[in-house]
Coordinates of C-alpha atoms and ligand atoms in Angstrom, one line a residue:
M1 CA 3.3 -14.7 -30.6
E2 CA 6.1 -13.6 -28.5
R3 CA 4.9 -10.5 -26.1
I4 CA 7.0 -8.2 -25.3
Y5 CA 5.9 -6.9 -22.0
L6 CA 6.8 -3.0 -21.1
D7 CA 4.7 -2.3 -18.5
N8 CA 6.7 -3.3 -15.6
N9 CA 5.5 -0.4 -13.2
A10 CA 2.0 -1.7 -13.1
T11 CA 3.5 -5.5 -12.5
T12 CA 6.2 -7.7 -13.0
R13 CA 6.6 -11.5 -13.8
L14 CA 6.7 -13.6 -10.7
A15 CA 10.7 -14.6 -10.7
P16 CA 11.1 -18.3 -11.0
E17 CA 13.6 -18.4 -8.0
V18 CA 10.0 -16.5 -5.9
L19 CA 7.9 -19.2 -7.2
E20 CA 10.2 -22.0 -6.0
A21 CA 11.0 -20.6 -2.5
M22 CA 6.4 -20.1 -2.1
L23 CA 6.1 -23.3 -3.7
P24 CA 6.7 -25.2 -0.1
F25 CA 4.4 -22.8 1.9
L26 CA 1.4 -23.7 -0.3
T27 CA 1.8 -27.3 0.0
D28 CA 3.4 -29.2 2.6
E29 CA 4.7 -26.4 5.1
F30 CA 1.1 -25.2 5.3
G31 CA 1.3 -24.7 9.2
N32 CA 0.4 -21.5 11.3
P33 CA 3.9 -19.8 12.0
S34 CA 1.8 -18.9 15.8
S35 CA 1.4 -22.8 16.0
L36 CA 3.8 -24.0 18.8
H37 CA 4.0 -27.5 17.6
A38 CA 6.3 -28.7 14.4
L39 CA 4.2 -27.8 11.3
G40 CA 4.1 -24.0 13.0
R41 CA 8.4 -23.6 13.0
G42 CA 8.8 -24.0 9.7
P43 CA 6.5 -21.1 9.1
A44 CA 7.6 -19.0 11.6
R45 CA 11.5 -19.1 10.5
A46 CA 10.5 -18.3 6.9
L47 CA 8.3 -15.3 8.3
S48 CA 11.6 -14.2 10.0
A49 CA 14.0 -15.0 7.4
A50 CA 11.8 -13.0 5.4
R51 CA 11.8 -9.7 7.5
R52 CA 15.7 -10.0 7.4
A53 CA 15.7 -10.0 3.9
V54 CA 13.5 -6.8 3.6
Q55 CA 15.6 -5.1 6.3
E56 CA 18.2 -5.4 3.8
L57 CA 16.7 -4.2 0.8
V58 CA 15.2 -1.0 2.8
G59 CA 18.6 -0.6 4.8
A60 CA 16.8 -0.8 8.2
E61 CA 18.3 -1.0 11.7
V62 CA 16.5 -3.6 13.3
E63 CA 14.3 -6.4 11.6
S64 CA 11.6 -5.7 13.9
E65 CA 10.7 -2.4 12.1
I66 CA 8.9 -4.4 9.3
L67 CA 5.3 -5.2 9.2
F68 CA 3.8 -7.1 6.5
T69 CA 0.8 -6.0 4.7
S70 CA -1.7 -6.9 1.8
G71 CA 0.3 -4.8 -0.5
G72 CA 1.5 -1.1 -1.4
T73 CA -2.6 0.3 -0.8
E74 CA -2.5 -0.8 2.6
A75 CA 0.7 0.1 4.0
D76 CA 0.1 3.6 2.9
T77 CA -2.9 3.5 4.4
T78 CA -1.6 2.1 7.5
A79 CA 0.9 4.6 7.8
I80 CA -1.4 7.8 6.8
R81 CA -4.1 6.5 9.1
S82 CA -2.0 5.7 12.0
A83 CA 0.2 9.0 12.1
L84 CA -3.1 11.1 12.8
A85 CA -4.5 8.4 15.4
A86 CA -1.1 9.0 17.1
D87 CA -1.2 12.9 17.6
P88 CA -4.8 13.9 17.2
A89 CA -3.9 17.3 18.2
R90 CA -2.8 17.4 14.7
R91 CA -5.4 18.1 12.1
E92 CA -3.1 18.0 8.5
I93 CA -1.7 16.2 6.2
V94 CA 0.7 17.4 3.0
A95 CA 0.9 15.2 0.1
S96 CA 1.8 15.8 -3.2
T97 CA -0.7 16.6 -6.2
V98 CA 1.1 12.9 -8.6
E99 CA 0.7 10.7 -5.7
H100 CA -0.9 6.9 -6.3
A101 CA -4.6 6.8 -5.7
A102 CA -3.6 4.8 -2.5
V103 CA -2.7 8.2 -1.1
L104 CA -4.9 10.5 -2.7
A105 CA -8.5 8.7 -2.4
L106 CA -7.7 8.5 1.4
C107 CA -6.6 11.9 1.7
E108 CA -10.1 13.0 -0.3
Q109 CA -11.8 10.6 2.4
L110 CA -10.3 12.0 5.3
E111 CA -10.5 16.0 4.0
R112 CA -14.4 15.4 3.2
H113 CA -15.7 13.4 5.9
E114 CA -12.8 13.1 8.9
G115 CA -12.4 17.1 9.4
V116 CA -8.8 16.6 8.2
T117 CA -7.1 19.5 6.2
V118 CA -4.8 18.4 3.0
H119 CA -2.3 20.5 1.4
R120 CA -1.6 19.0 -1.9
I121 CA 1.7 20.1 -3.2
P122 CA 2.0 20.8 -6.9
V123 CA 4.7 20.2 -9.3
D124 CA 6.6 21.8 -12.2
G125 CA 6.5 20.1 -16.0
D126 CA 8.6 18.0 -15.3
G127 CA 7.2 16.6 -12.6
R128 CA 9.2 18.0 -9.8
L129 CA 7.8 19.0 -6.1
D130 CA 7.6 22.8 -5.9
I131 CA 9.5 23.1 -2.9
D132 CA 8.7 26.9 -1.8
A133 CA 4.6 25.8 -1.6
Y134 CA 6.0 22.4 0.3
R135 CA 7.8 24.9 2.8
A136 CA 5.1 26.9 3.2
A137 CA 2.6 23.9 4.1
L138 CA 4.7 22.6 6.5
S139 CA 3.3 23.6 10.4
P140 CA 3.1 22.7 14.0
R141 CA -0.2 21.5 12.7
V142 CA 0.9 19.0 10.1
A143 CA 0.7 15.4 11.6
L144 CA 2.1 13.8 8.7
V145 CA 3.9 14.3 5.2
T146 CA 3.5 11.7 2.5
L147 CA 5.4 12.3 -0.5
M148 CA 6.0 9.2 -3.1
W149 CA 9.9 8.6 -3.7
A150 CA 9.4 7.7 -7.3
N151 CA 6.2 8.6 -9.5
N152 CA 4.4 5.2 -11.2
E153 CA 4.1 6.9 -14.6
T154 CA 6.8 9.3 -15.6
G155 CA 9.5 7.5 -12.9
T156 CA 10.4 11.4 -11.4
V157 CA 12.4 10.8 -8.3
F158 CA 11.3 13.0 -5.2
P159 CA 14.3 14.2 -3.1
V160 CA 12.8 12.4 -0.1
E161 CA 15.6 12.7 2.4
G162 CA 16.0 16.5 2.2
L163 CA 12.0 16.8 2.1
A164 CA 11.8 14.3 5.9
E165 CA 14.4 16.9 7.0
L166 CA 12.3 19.9 6.4
A167 CA 8.9 17.8 8.0
H168 CA 10.8 16.8 11.0
R169 CA 11.7 20.7 11.8
E170 CA 7.7 21.2 12.1
G171 CA 7.6 17.9 14.2
A172 CA 5.8 16.3 11.4
L173 CA 6.2 12.7 10.6
F174 CA 7.1 11.2 7.0
H175 CA 6.0 8.9 4.9
T176 CA 7.6 7.9 1.5
D177 CA 5.6 5.6 -1.3
A178 CA 8.4 3.8 -2.1
V179 CA 6.6 1.0 -3.9
Q180 CA 7.7 2.0 -7.5
A181 CA 11.3 2.9 -6.2
A182 CA 12.2 -0.1 -4.0
G183 CA 14.4 -2.7 -6.5
K184 CA 15.1 0.2 -8.8
V185 CA 16.8 2.4 -7.3
P186 CA 18.8 2.1 -3.9
V187 CA 16.7 2.8 -1.0
A188 CA 19.1 3.4 2.2
L189 CA 16.9 4.4 5.3
R190 CA 19.3 4.6 8.1
G191 CA 20.7 8.1 9.0
T192 CA 17.4 9.7 7.3
D193 CA 14.7 11.4 8.5
I194 CA 12.4 9.1 7.0
D195 CA 10.0 8.0 9.7
M196 CA 7.6 5.4 7.3
L197 CA 8.2 3.6 4.0
S198 CA 5.7 1.5 2.1
I199 CA 6.5 -1.5 -0.7
S200 CA 4.9 -4.0 -2.7
A201 CA 6.0 -7.4 -3.9
H202 CA 4.4 -7.3 -7.1
K203 CA 6.4 -4.1 -8.5
F204 CA 9.9 -5.9 -8.3
H205 CA 8.8 -9.3 -9.2
G206 CA 7.2 -10.7 -6.2
P207 CA 3.5 -11.8 -5.6
K208 CA 0.8 -9.6 -5.7
G209 CA -1.3 -9.3 -2.4
V210 CA 1.8 -8.1 -0.2
G211 CA 3.9 -5.3 1.0
A212 CA 5.5 -4.1 3.9
L213 CA 5.3 -1.1 5.8
W214 CA 8.9 0.0 7.6
L215 CA 8.3 1.8 10.6
R216 CA 11.4 3.5 12.3
K217 CA 11.7 2.2 15.7
G218 CA 10.2 4.7 18.7
V219 CA 7.7 6.1 15.8
P220 CA 4.1 6.2 17.3
F221 CA 1.9 3.8 16.2
Q222 CA -1.6 2.9 15.9
P223 CA -2.9 -0.5 13.5
L224 CA -5.3 0.1 11.0
I225 CA -6.2 -3.6 11.4
R226 CA -6.8 -5.1 15.0
G227 CA -7.3 -8.7 16.3
G228 CA -5.0 -11.5 17.0
K229 CA -1.2 -10.6 18.1
Q230 CA 0.6 -11.1 14.5
E231 CA 3.1 -8.9 13.7
R232 CA 3.6 -7.9 17.4
G233 CA -0.1 -7.0 17.2
R234 CA 0.6 -3.9 14.9
R235 CA -1.4 -5.8 12.0
A236 CA -3.9 -8.6 13.0
G237 CA -4.5 -11.8 10.9
T238 CA -3.1 -15.1 10.6
E239 CA 0.1 -14.2 7.7
N240 CA 0.2 -14.7 4.4
I241 CA 3.0 -17.1 4.3
P242 CA 3.8 -18.1 1.1
G243 CA 3.1 -14.3 -0.3
I244 CA 5.5 -13.0 2.5
V245 CA 7.8 -15.7 1.8
G246 CA 8.1 -14.9 -1.8
L247 CA 8.3 -10.9 -1.1
G248 CA 11.6 -12.0 0.9
R249 CA 12.7 -14.0 -2.1
A250 CA 11.7 -11.2 -4.4
A251 CA 13.7 -8.5 -1.9
E252 CA 16.9 -10.7 -2.2
L253 CA 17.0 -10.7 -5.7
A254 CA 16.6 -7.2 -6.2
Q255 CA 19.9 -6.4 -4.6
S256 CA 21.4 -7.7 -7.0
V257 CA 19.9 -5.9 -10.1
D258 CA 22.1 -4.0 -12.6
H259 CA 20.0 -0.9 -12.8
G260 CA 22.9 0.5 -15.3
G261 CA 22.1 -2.5 -18.0
M262 CA 18.5 -1.1 -17.6
R263 CA 19.2 2.2 -17.9
L264 CA 21.1 1.7 -21.0
L265 CA 18.2 -0.2 -22.8
R266 CA 15.5 2.6 -21.6
D267 CA 17.7 5.4 -23.4
R268 CA 17.9 3.2 -26.3
L269 CA 14.3 2.9 -26.5
E270 CA 13.8 6.8 -25.5
Q271 CA 16.7 8.2 -27.7
G272 CA 15.9 5.6 -30.7
I273 CA 11.9 6.6 -30.9
L274 CA 13.0 10.1 -30.6
A275 CA 15.4 10.1 -33.7
R276 CA 12.7 8.2 -35.2
I277 CA 9.4 9.8 -34.7
P278 CA 8.8 14.2 -34.6
K279 CA 7.2 16.0 -31.9
V280 CA 7.7 13.9 -29.4
R281 CA 8.3 14.9 -25.3
V282 CA 9.7 12.9 -22.9
L283 CA 8.0 13.5 -19.6
G284 CA 9.2 13.3 -16.4
D285 CA 12.5 15.0 -14.5
P286 CA 15.4 14.6 -17.4
L287 CA 18.3 14.0 -14.3
D288 CA 16.0 12.2 -11.9
R289 CA 14.2 9.3 -13.0
L290 CA 13.6 5.5 -12.6
P291 CA 16.2 3.8 -14.6
N292 CA 13.5 1.4 -15.8
T293 CA 10.8 4.2 -16.9
S294 CA 9.8 6.3 -20.2
C295 CA 6.7 8.3 -20.3
L296 CA 6.7 9.7 -23.9
A297 CA 3.8 12.1 -24.8
F298 CA 3.2 11.6 -28.6
E299 CA 1.6 14.8 -29.8
L300 CA -1.4 14.3 -31.9
A301 CA -2.0 10.7 -31.4
E302 CA -4.2 9.3 -29.0
G303 CA -2.3 7.2 -26.0
E304 CA -5.3 4.5 -25.8
A305 CA -5.1 3.8 -29.9
I306 CA -1.0 3.6 -29.6
L307 CA -1.7 1.2 -26.9
M308 CA -4.1 -1.0 -28.6
L309 CA -2.3 -0.9 -31.9
L310 CA 0.7 -2.2 -30.1
D311 CA -1.0 -4.4 -28.5
R312 CA -2.0 -6.2 -31.7
A313 CA 1.4 -5.9 -32.5
G314 CA 2.4 -7.8 -29.4
I315 CA 3.7 -5.3 -27.1
C316 CA 2.3 -4.1 -23.9
V317 CA 2.5 -0.8 -22.7
S318 CA 0.1 1.5 -20.8
S319 CA -1.1 4.9 -21.4
G320 CA -0.4 6.9 -18.0
A321 CA -1.1 5.4 -15.1
A322 CA -2.6 1.6 -15.5
C323 CA -6.1 2.4 -13.4
A324 CA -6.3 5.4 -15.8
S325 CA -6.8 3.3 -18.9
G326 CA -10.0 3.0 -20.7
A327 CA -10.8 7.0 -19.5
M328 CA -10.3 9.3 -22.0
E329 CA -8.8 12.2 -19.6
P330 CA -5.4 12.3 -19.5
S331 CA -3.7 10.9 -16.1
H332 CA -4.0 13.2 -13.3
V333 CA -0.5 13.3 -12.9
I334 CA -0.1 14.5 -16.9
R335 CA -2.8 17.2 -15.6
A336 CA -0.6 18.2 -12.7
M337 CA 2.4 18.8 -14.6
K338 CA 0.2 20.6 -17.2
V339 CA 1.1 19.2 -20.3
P340 CA -0.2 20.7 -23.3
F341 CA -3.2 19.6 -24.5
T342 CA -2.0 18.3 -27.7
A343 CA 0.3 16.0 -26.4
A344 CA -1.3 15.3 -23.1
H345 CA -4.0 13.1 -24.8
G346 CA -0.8 11.2 -26.5
A347 CA 1.3 9.7 -23.5
I348 CA 2.6 6.1 -23.5
R349 CA 4.2 4.9 -20.6
F350 CA 7.1 2.1 -21.4
S351 CA 8.7 0.9 -18.5
L352 CA 11.2 -1.8 -18.4
S353 CA 12.3 -4.7 -16.0
R354 CA 15.8 -6.4 -15.7
G355 CA 14.7 -9.1 -18.2
T356 CA 14.0 -6.8 -21.0
T357 CA 16.6 -7.3 -23.7
A358 CA 18.4 -5.4 -26.6
A359 CA 16.1 -7.4 -29.1
E360 CA 13.2 -6.3 -27.4
I361 CA 13.7 -2.6 -27.7
D362 CA 14.6 -2.7 -31.2
R363 CA 11.3 -4.5 -32.2
V364 CA 9.7 -1.7 -30.3
L365 CA 11.4 0.7 -32.5
E366 CA 10.6 -1.2 -35.5
A367 CA 6.9 -1.4 -34.9
L368 CA 6.1 2.2 -33.4
P369 CA 7.2 4.8 -35.8
P370 CA 4.3 3.7 -38.5
I371 CA 1.6 3.3 -36.0
V372 CA 2.3 6.9 -34.7
A373 CA 2.2 7.9 -38.7
Q374 CA -0.8 6.2 -39.3
L375 CA -2.7 8.1 -36.2
R376 CA -1.5 11.4 -37.1
A377 CA -2.5 10.7 -40.5
L378 CA -6.3 10.1 -39.1
S379 CA -5.8 13.6 -36.9
P380 CA -8.0 16.7 -38.1
F381 CA -4.5 18.2 -37.7
T382 CA -2.6 18.9 -41.1
A383 CA 0.5 16.8 -41.6
E384 CA 2.8 19.8 -41.7
E385 CA 2.4 20.3 -37.7
V386 CA 3.6 17.2 -37.3
R387 CA 6.8 17.1 -39.6
Ligands
PLP401 N1 1.8 3.3 -5.1 C1 2.4 3.0 -5.9 C2 3.3 4.3 -6.3 C3 1.8 2.2 -7.0 O1 2.6 2.4 -8.2 C4 0.8 1.5 -6.4 C5 0.7 0.4 -7.7 O2 0.7 0.4 -8.7 C6 0.3 1.4 -5.3 C7 1.1 2.2 -4.5 C8 -0.5 0.4 -4.9 O3 0.2 -0.8 -4.6 P1 -0.5 -2.3 -4.2 O4 -1.2 -2.6 -5.8 O5 0.3 -2.9 -4.0 O6 -1.6 -2.1 -3.2

């Protein structure tokens, strides 16, 4: 069975061009980029070419502002821990209630065991940040604000440029987790107040286990991992050259993506579902949302059950965040948005890629209505309620 993959916010397929670029560095070009002999030179050149490609993708001023990491989680952790270490007099952090676990779990650790105060800013029913609560949390005690560029579950985009400006007024650093934004919406850092930004290659058709932290020139920094002098002493350990080369090639390819086409297909899916199935809510900001993401809550149906029946029909989606799958509780994002109980349990995330076709969308539109109807027929509520 030909599978339809609509779970691209969880991870994406490696682009063939990316694999091709990586292969030499898994075979003949195996040298260490720090070596001075001939076999070190190719990897060293590839390392700086990849750095330039990432610089272009995020619109960074200089290439040395990019430091490679093992992915989004490490980039987030590095940014947060660095900001706290760089200014020990400031012991507060501001984040939102809908950040990824990469940020929230670290915040919890810092709060419980390391004496840091964490302000968790709530969101409204559409996943938009409560700006008044944000302003109230800012003070000269705040070392860092960390707010995601786009949410992995709903695709809601935060106005990070304005939020960064407000943080700077109180002298706080501003980090953004752009893991879901990079490659899907333009990420132009030049001229903004953003100080640090995280990306991860596997979210835009690069390999897993590699990402980058952009660190604005002049921003105080403390390394998370100490050891050798790689990455100008900011991230020790022999570089993952095949991965970094893959990240660089994926960054180049991401620059020419037709986001408009992806948005049209996403809207065809969303409008098609709303027209065919009653009692469905669109979760997320109706205006400012990633062009590939549609998070829908089906009243009186269990998200996990929809996911499994779609899987049986060869369609891969996610119920809430991938890491929340398997748990019966609605995800922390859906709970933070205060989605009513009857719908919160029926949330499904469809996330498209640049490879998604109209024929695939139409197959989902055919398969989904009978699945939802079948599950609602089993619901203890009367059929009247979902007409
Ligand atoms: N931040 C966000 C918003 C994500 O969606 C993810 C991945 O799901 C991460 C961070 C973690 O990235 P990685 O899997 O590269 O560690």
